[in-house]
Coordinates of C-alpha atoms in Angstrom, one line a residue:
Chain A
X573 CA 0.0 0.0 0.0
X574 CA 1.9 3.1 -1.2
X575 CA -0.3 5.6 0.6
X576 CA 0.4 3.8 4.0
X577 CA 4.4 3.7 3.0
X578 CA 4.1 7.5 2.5
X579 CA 2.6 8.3 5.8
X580 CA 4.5 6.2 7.8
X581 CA 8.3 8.1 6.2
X582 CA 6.5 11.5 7.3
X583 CA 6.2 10.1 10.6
X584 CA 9.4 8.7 11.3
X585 CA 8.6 5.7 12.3
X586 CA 11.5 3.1 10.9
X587 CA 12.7 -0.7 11.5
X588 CA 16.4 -1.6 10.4
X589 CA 17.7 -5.0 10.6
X590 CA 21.5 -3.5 10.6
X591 CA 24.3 -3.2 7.8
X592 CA 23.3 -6.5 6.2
X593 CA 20.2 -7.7 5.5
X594 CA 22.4 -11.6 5.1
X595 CA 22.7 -13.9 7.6
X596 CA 24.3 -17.5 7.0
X597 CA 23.9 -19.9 10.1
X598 CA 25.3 -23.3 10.9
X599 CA 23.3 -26.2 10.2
X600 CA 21.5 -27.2 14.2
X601 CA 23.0 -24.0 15.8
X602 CA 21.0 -20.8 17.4
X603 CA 20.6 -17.7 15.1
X604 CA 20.4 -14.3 15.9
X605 CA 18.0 -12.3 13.5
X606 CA 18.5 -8.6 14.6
X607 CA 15.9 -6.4 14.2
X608 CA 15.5 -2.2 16.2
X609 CA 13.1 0.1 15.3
X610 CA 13.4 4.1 16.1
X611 CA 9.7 6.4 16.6
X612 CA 10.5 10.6 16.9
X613 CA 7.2 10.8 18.6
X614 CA 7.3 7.8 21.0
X615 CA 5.0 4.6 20.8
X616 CA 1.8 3.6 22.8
X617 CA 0.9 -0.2 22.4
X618 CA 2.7 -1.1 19.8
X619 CA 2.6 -4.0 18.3
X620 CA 5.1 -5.9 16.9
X621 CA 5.2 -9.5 14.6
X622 CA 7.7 -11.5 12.6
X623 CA 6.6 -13.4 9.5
X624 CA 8.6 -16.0 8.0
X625 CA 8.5 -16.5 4.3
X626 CA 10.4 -19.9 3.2
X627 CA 12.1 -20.2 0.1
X628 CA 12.5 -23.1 0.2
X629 CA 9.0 -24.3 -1.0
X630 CA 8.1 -23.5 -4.0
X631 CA 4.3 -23.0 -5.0
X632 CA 1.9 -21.6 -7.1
X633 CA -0.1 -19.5 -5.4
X634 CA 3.0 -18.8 -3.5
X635 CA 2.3 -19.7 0.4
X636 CA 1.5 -16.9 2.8
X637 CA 3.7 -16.0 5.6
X638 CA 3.9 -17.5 8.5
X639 CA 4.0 -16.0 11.9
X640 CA 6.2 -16.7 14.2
X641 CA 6.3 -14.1 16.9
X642 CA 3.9 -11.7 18.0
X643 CA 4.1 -9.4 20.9
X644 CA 3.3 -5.8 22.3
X645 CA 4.6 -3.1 24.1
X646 CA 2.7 -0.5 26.3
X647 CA 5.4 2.3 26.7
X648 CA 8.8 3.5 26.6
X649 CA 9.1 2.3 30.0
X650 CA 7.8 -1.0 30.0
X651 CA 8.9 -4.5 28.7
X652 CA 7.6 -5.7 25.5
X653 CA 4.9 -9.1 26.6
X654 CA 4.4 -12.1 24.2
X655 CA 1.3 -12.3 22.6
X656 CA 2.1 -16.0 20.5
X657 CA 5.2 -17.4 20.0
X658 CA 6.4 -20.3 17.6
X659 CA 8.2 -22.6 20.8
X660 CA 11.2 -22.6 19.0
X661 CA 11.6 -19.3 18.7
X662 CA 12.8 -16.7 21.9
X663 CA 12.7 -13.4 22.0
X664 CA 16.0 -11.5 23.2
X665 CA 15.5 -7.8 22.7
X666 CA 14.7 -5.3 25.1
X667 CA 13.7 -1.4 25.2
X668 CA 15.8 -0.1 28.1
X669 CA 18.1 1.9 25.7
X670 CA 18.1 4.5 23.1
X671 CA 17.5 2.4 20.2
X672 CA 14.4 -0.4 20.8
X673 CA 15.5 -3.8 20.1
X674 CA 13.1 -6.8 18.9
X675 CA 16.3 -9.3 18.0
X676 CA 15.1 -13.0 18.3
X677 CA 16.7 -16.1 18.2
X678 CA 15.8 -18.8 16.3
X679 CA 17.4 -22.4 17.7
X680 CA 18.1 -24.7 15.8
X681 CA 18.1 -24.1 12.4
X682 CA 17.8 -26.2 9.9
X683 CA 17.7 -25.9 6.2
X684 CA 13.6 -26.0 6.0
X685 CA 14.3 -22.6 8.0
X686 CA 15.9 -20.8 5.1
X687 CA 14.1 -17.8 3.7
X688 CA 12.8 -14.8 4.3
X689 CA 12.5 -12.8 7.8
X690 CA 10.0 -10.0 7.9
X691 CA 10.4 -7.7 11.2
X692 CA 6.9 -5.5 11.0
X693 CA 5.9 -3.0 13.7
X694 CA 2.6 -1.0 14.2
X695 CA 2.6 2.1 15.9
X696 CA -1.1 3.5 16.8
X697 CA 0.5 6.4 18.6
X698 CA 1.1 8.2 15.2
X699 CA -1.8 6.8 13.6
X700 CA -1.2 3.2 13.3
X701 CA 2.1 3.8 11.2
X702 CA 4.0 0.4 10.1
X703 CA 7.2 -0.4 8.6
X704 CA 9.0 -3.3 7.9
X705 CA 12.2 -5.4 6.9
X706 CA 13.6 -8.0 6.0
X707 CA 16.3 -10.5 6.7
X708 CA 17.2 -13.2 4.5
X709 CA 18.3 -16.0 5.8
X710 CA 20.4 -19.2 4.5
X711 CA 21.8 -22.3 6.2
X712 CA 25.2 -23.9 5.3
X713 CA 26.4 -27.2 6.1
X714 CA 29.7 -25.6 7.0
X715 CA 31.5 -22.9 7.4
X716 CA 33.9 -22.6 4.0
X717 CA 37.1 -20.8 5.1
X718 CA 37.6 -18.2 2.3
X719 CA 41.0 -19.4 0.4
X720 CA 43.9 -17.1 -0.3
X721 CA 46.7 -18.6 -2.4
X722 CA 46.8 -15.8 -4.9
X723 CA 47.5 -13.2 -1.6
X724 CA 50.1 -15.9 -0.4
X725 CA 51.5 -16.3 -4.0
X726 CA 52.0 -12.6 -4.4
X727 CA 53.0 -12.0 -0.8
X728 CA 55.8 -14.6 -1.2
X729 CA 57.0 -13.2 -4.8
X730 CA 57.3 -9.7 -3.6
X731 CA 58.9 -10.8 -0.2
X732 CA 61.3 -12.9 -2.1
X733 CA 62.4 -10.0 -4.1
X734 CA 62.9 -7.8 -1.5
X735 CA 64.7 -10.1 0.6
X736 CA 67.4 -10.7 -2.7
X737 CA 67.7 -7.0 -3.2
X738 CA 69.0 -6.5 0.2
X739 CA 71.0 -9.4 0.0
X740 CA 72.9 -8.1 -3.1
X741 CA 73.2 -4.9 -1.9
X742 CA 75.0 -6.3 1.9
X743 CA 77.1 -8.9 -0.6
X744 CA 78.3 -5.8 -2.6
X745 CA 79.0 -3.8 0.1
X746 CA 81.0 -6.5 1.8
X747 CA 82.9 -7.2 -1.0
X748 CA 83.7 -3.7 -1.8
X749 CA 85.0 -3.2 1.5
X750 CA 87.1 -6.2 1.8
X751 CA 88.4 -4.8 -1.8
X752 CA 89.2 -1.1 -0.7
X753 CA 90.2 -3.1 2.6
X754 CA 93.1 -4.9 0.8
X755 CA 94.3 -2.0 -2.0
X756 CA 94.3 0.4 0.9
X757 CA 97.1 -1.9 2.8
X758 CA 99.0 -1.6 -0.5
X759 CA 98.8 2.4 -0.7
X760 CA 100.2 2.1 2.7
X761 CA 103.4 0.2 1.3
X762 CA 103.8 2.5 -1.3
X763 CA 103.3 5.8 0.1
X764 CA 105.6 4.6 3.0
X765 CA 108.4 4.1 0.5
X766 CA 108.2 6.9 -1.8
X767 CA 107.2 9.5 1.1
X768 CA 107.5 13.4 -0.1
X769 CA 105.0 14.0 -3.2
X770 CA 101.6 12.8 -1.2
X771 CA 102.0 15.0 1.9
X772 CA 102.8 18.3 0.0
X773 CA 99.1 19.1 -0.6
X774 CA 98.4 18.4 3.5
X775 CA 99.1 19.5 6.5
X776 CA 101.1 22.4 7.1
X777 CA 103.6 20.5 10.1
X778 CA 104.6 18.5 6.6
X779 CA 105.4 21.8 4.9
X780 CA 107.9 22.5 7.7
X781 CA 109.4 19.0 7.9
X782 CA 110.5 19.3 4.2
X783 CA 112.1 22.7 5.0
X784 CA 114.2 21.9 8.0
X785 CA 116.4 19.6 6.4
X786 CA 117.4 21.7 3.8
X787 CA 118.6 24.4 6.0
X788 CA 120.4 22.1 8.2
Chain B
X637 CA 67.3 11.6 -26.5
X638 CA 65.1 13.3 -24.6
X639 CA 62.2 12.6 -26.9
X640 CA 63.6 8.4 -26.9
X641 CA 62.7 8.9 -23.1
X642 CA 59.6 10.7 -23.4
X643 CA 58.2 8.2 -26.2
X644 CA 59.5 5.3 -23.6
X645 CA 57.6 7.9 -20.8
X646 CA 54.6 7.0 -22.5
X647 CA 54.7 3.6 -23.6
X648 CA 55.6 2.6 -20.2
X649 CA 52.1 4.2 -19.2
X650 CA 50.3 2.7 -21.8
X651 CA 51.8 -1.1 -20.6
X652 CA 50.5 -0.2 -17.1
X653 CA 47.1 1.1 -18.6
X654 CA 46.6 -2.0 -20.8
X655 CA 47.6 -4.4 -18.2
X656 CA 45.1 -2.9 -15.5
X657 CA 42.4 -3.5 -18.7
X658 CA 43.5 -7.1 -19.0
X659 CA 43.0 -8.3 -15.5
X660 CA 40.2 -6.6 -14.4
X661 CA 38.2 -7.1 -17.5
X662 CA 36.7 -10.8 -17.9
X663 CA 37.2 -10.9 -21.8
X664 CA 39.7 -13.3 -22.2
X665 CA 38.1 -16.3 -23.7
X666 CA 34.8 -15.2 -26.1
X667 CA 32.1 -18.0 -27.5
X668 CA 28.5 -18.4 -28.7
X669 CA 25.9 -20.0 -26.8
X670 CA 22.1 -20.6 -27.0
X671 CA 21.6 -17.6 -24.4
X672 CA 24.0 -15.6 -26.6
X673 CA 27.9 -14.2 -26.3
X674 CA 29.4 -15.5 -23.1
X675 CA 33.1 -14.0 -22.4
X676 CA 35.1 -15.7 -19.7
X677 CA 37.6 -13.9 -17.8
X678 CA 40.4 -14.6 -15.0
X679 CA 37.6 -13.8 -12.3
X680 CA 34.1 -14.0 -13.6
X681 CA 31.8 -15.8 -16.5
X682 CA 29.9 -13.1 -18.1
X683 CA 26.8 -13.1 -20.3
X684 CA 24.1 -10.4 -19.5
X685 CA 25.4 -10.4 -16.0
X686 CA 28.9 -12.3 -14.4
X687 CA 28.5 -15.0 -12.3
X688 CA 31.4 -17.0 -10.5
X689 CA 34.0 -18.8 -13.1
X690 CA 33.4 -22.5 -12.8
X691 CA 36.5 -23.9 -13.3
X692 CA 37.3 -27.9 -12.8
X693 CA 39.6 -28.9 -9.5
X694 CA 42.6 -29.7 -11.2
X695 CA 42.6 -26.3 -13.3
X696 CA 41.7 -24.3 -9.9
X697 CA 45.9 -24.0 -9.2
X698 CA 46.5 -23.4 -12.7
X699 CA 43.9 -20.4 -12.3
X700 CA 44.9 -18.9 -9.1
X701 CA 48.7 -18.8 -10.3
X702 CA 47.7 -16.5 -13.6
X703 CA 45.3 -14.2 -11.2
X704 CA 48.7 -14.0 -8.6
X705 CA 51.2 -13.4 -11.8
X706 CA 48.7 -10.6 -13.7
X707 CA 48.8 -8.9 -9.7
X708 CA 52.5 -9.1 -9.6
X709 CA 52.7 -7.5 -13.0
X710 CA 50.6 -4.5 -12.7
X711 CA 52.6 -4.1 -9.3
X712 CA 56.0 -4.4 -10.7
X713 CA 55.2 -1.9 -13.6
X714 CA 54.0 0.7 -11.3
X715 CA 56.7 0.4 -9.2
X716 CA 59.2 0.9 -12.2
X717 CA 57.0 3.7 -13.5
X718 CA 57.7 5.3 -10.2
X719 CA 61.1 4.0 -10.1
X720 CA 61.9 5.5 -13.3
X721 CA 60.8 9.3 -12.3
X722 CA 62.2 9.2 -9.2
X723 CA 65.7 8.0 -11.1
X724 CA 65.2 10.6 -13.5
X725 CA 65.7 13.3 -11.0
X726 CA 68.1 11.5 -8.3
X727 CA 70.7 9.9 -11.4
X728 CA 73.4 11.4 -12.3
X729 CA 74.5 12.0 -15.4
X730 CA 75.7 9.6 -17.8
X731 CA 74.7 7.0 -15.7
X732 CA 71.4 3.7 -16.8
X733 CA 68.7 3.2 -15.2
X734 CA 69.6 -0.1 -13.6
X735 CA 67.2 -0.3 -11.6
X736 CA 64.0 0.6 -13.5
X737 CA 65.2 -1.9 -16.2
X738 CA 65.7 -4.3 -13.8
X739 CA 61.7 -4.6 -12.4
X740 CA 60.8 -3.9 -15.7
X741 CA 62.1 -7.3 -16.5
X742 CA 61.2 -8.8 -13.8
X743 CA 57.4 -7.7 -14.6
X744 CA 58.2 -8.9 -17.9
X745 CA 58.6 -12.0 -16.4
X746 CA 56.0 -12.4 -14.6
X747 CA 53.7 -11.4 -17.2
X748 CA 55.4 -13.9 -19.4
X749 CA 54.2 -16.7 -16.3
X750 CA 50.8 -15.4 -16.4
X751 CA 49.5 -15.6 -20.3
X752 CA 52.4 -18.8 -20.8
X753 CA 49.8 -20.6 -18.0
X754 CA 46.7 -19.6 -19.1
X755 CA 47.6 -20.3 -22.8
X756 CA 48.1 -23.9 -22.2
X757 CA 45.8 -24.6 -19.4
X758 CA 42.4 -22.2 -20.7
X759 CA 42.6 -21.4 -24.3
X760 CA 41.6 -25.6 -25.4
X761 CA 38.2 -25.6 -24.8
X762 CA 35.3 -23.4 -22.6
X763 CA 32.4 -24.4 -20.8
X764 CA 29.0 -23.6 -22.2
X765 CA 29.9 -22.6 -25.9
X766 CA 30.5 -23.0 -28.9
X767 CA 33.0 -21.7 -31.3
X768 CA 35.6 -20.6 -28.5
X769 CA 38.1 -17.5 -29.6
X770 CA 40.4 -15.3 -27.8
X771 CA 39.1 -12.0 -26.5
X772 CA 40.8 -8.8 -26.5
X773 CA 41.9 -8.9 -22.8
X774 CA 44.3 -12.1 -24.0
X775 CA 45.3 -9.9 -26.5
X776 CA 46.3 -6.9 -24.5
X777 CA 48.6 -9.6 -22.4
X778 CA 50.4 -10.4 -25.0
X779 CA 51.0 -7.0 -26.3
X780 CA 51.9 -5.9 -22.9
X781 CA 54.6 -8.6 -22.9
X782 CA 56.2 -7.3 -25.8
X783 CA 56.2 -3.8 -24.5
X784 CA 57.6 -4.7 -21.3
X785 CA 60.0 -6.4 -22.4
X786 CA 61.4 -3.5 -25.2
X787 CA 61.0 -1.1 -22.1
X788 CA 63.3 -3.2 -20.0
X789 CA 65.8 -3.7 -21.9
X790 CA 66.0 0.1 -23.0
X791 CA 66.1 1.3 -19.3
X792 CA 68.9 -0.7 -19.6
X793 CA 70.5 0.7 -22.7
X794 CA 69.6 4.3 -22.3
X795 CA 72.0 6.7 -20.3
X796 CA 70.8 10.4 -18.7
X797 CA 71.4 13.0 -20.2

């Protein structure tokens, strides 16, 4: 009903299930399907349900949804009370903060509970305003670890690279060092022997050396 | 010589443009199918819209190697392009650009890994069609091997001026 969609954005009243509306559960394990709603004006007896629509079955006419909680709340300051509930299904929200929470759990899932999760909520404080969403849920019989050889692969190429760059660089510096190490012991020799060009252009004690032998 | 360095400027860019094309598009392998032209990539089947690659278990290595070497190329060339300008101003004169050339090559070679792979692993036949041929991405590879390779080798040569 678009008209009903309209009013209910001009009033503010809105349900969210979260970032992702995705959720992928364990085959006999407990689910958590999230769903908070927010109201600018503030909510007297609302009402709230979740419908499950299975995917599973396919039919033609498609089946209806099925209900499988449905509860109310009187104020901000109560406790939301259970109307009907499926018996596997238990409710674990609460409205003590900010943001009102209707999360349940479902327990023990299996793969007849995949499908879709409809969170709706009726406010009659702003005119019996609803809005709803919807979780989608699917049922694995594991959980697949996602594979990364191609980040290992690359990861191992670059590092490898690296690690062979540095190692040429530390073998070239060794061996140029050993190299100026072993020509410098022969400049020694030779500047030892010969002993009066190399020092002219240095110190100035050198300068006076040369001279004093001449005058003596 | 300047204008050598400029035009190898440029085709450099070009290599790193074309090899960006080549692995992100899925156009490698092209064929005809009752539901129309289906191109298959390194990452997705595509038709109307791209679904997950199917490939068999014992090509799944063969796949993940050439997805890890195209990476490593468009890496290494960037890193020479960069390489390369920040030789230009640091090098003296006179002196190669040893070190550009150098992961030029060795982008050459891993490009060289890549397409060599996929050419004798993918290219026989392709699921769903009919009538396989290469696409333009395949193409592109192989151009960009050529290139890199010319470009490596005239780091090497070239001196600053």
């Amino acid at each position: 009903l678009p008209g009903l969609h309209v009013f209910a954005i001009a009033f503010a009243l809105e349900v969210s299930v979260g970032k992702t509306n995705t959720v992928m559960a364990l085959n006999n394990s407990n689910v958590l399907l999230p769903c908070t709603f927010i109201s600018c004006i503030g909510f007297q007896d609302l009402v709230f349900t979740w419908y499950f629509n299975s995917t599973e079955l396919v039919a033609d006419p498609a089946p209806l949804p099925l209900q499988i909680y449905h509860g109310k709340i009187k104020n901000e300051a109560s406790e939301p009370t259970v109307v009907w509930h499926n018996p596997r299904v238990e409710f674990v929200g609460s409205i003590t903060k900010k943001d009102y929470n209707i999360s349940i759990v479902l327990n023990s899932v299996e793969f007849s509970d995949a499908g879709k999760y409809t969170c709706h909520v009726k406010n009659p404080k702003e005119k019996n305003a609803q809005h709803n969403a919807t979780i989608f849920l699917t049922v694995v019989h594991k959980m697949v670890e996602t594979d990364n050889t191609v980040t290992l692969i690359i990861v191992g190429v670059v590092g490898g690279l690296i690690g062979l760059l540095i190692l040429f660089m530390l073998i070239k510096r060794v061996v140029l060092f050993i190299i100026k190490k072993t020509q410098d012991g022969k400049k020694e020799c030779l500047v030892s022997s010969s002993g009066n060009d190399n020092t002219e252009n240095g110190l100035a004690g050198s300068k006076a050396e040369q001279k004093a032998p001449p005058k003596a | 010589m300047l204008v050598l360095l400029a035009g190898i400027f440029v085709v450099h860019i070009a290599t790193v443009i074309m090899l960006f094309v080549s692995t992100i598009a899925n156009v490698w392998m092209v064929g005809s199918s009752n539901f129309g032209t289906i191109s298959t990539g390194l990452w997705l089947l595509c038709n109307k819209t791209c679904t997950q690659l199917p490939v068999s278990s014992r090509d799944e290595a063969s796949l993940k190697a050439v997805q890890a070497f195209m990476i490593l190329s468009i890496i290494f060339s960037v890193v020479a392009l960069i390489l390369f300008i920040m030789q230009l101003f640091t090098l003296e004169k006179g002196k190669r650009f040893y070190m550009t050339g150098a992961v030029m090559l060795v982008c050459w070679m891993c490009i060289l890994i890549a397409v060599s792979i996929y050419t004798a692993r993918f290219t026989g036949t392709m699921v769903y069609s009919t009538n396989p041929h290469h696409g333009y991405c395949f193409i592109l590879a192989w151009i960009c091997f050529c290139f890199s390779f010319i470009i490596g080798i005239l780091y090497l040569v070239l001196r600053k001026k």
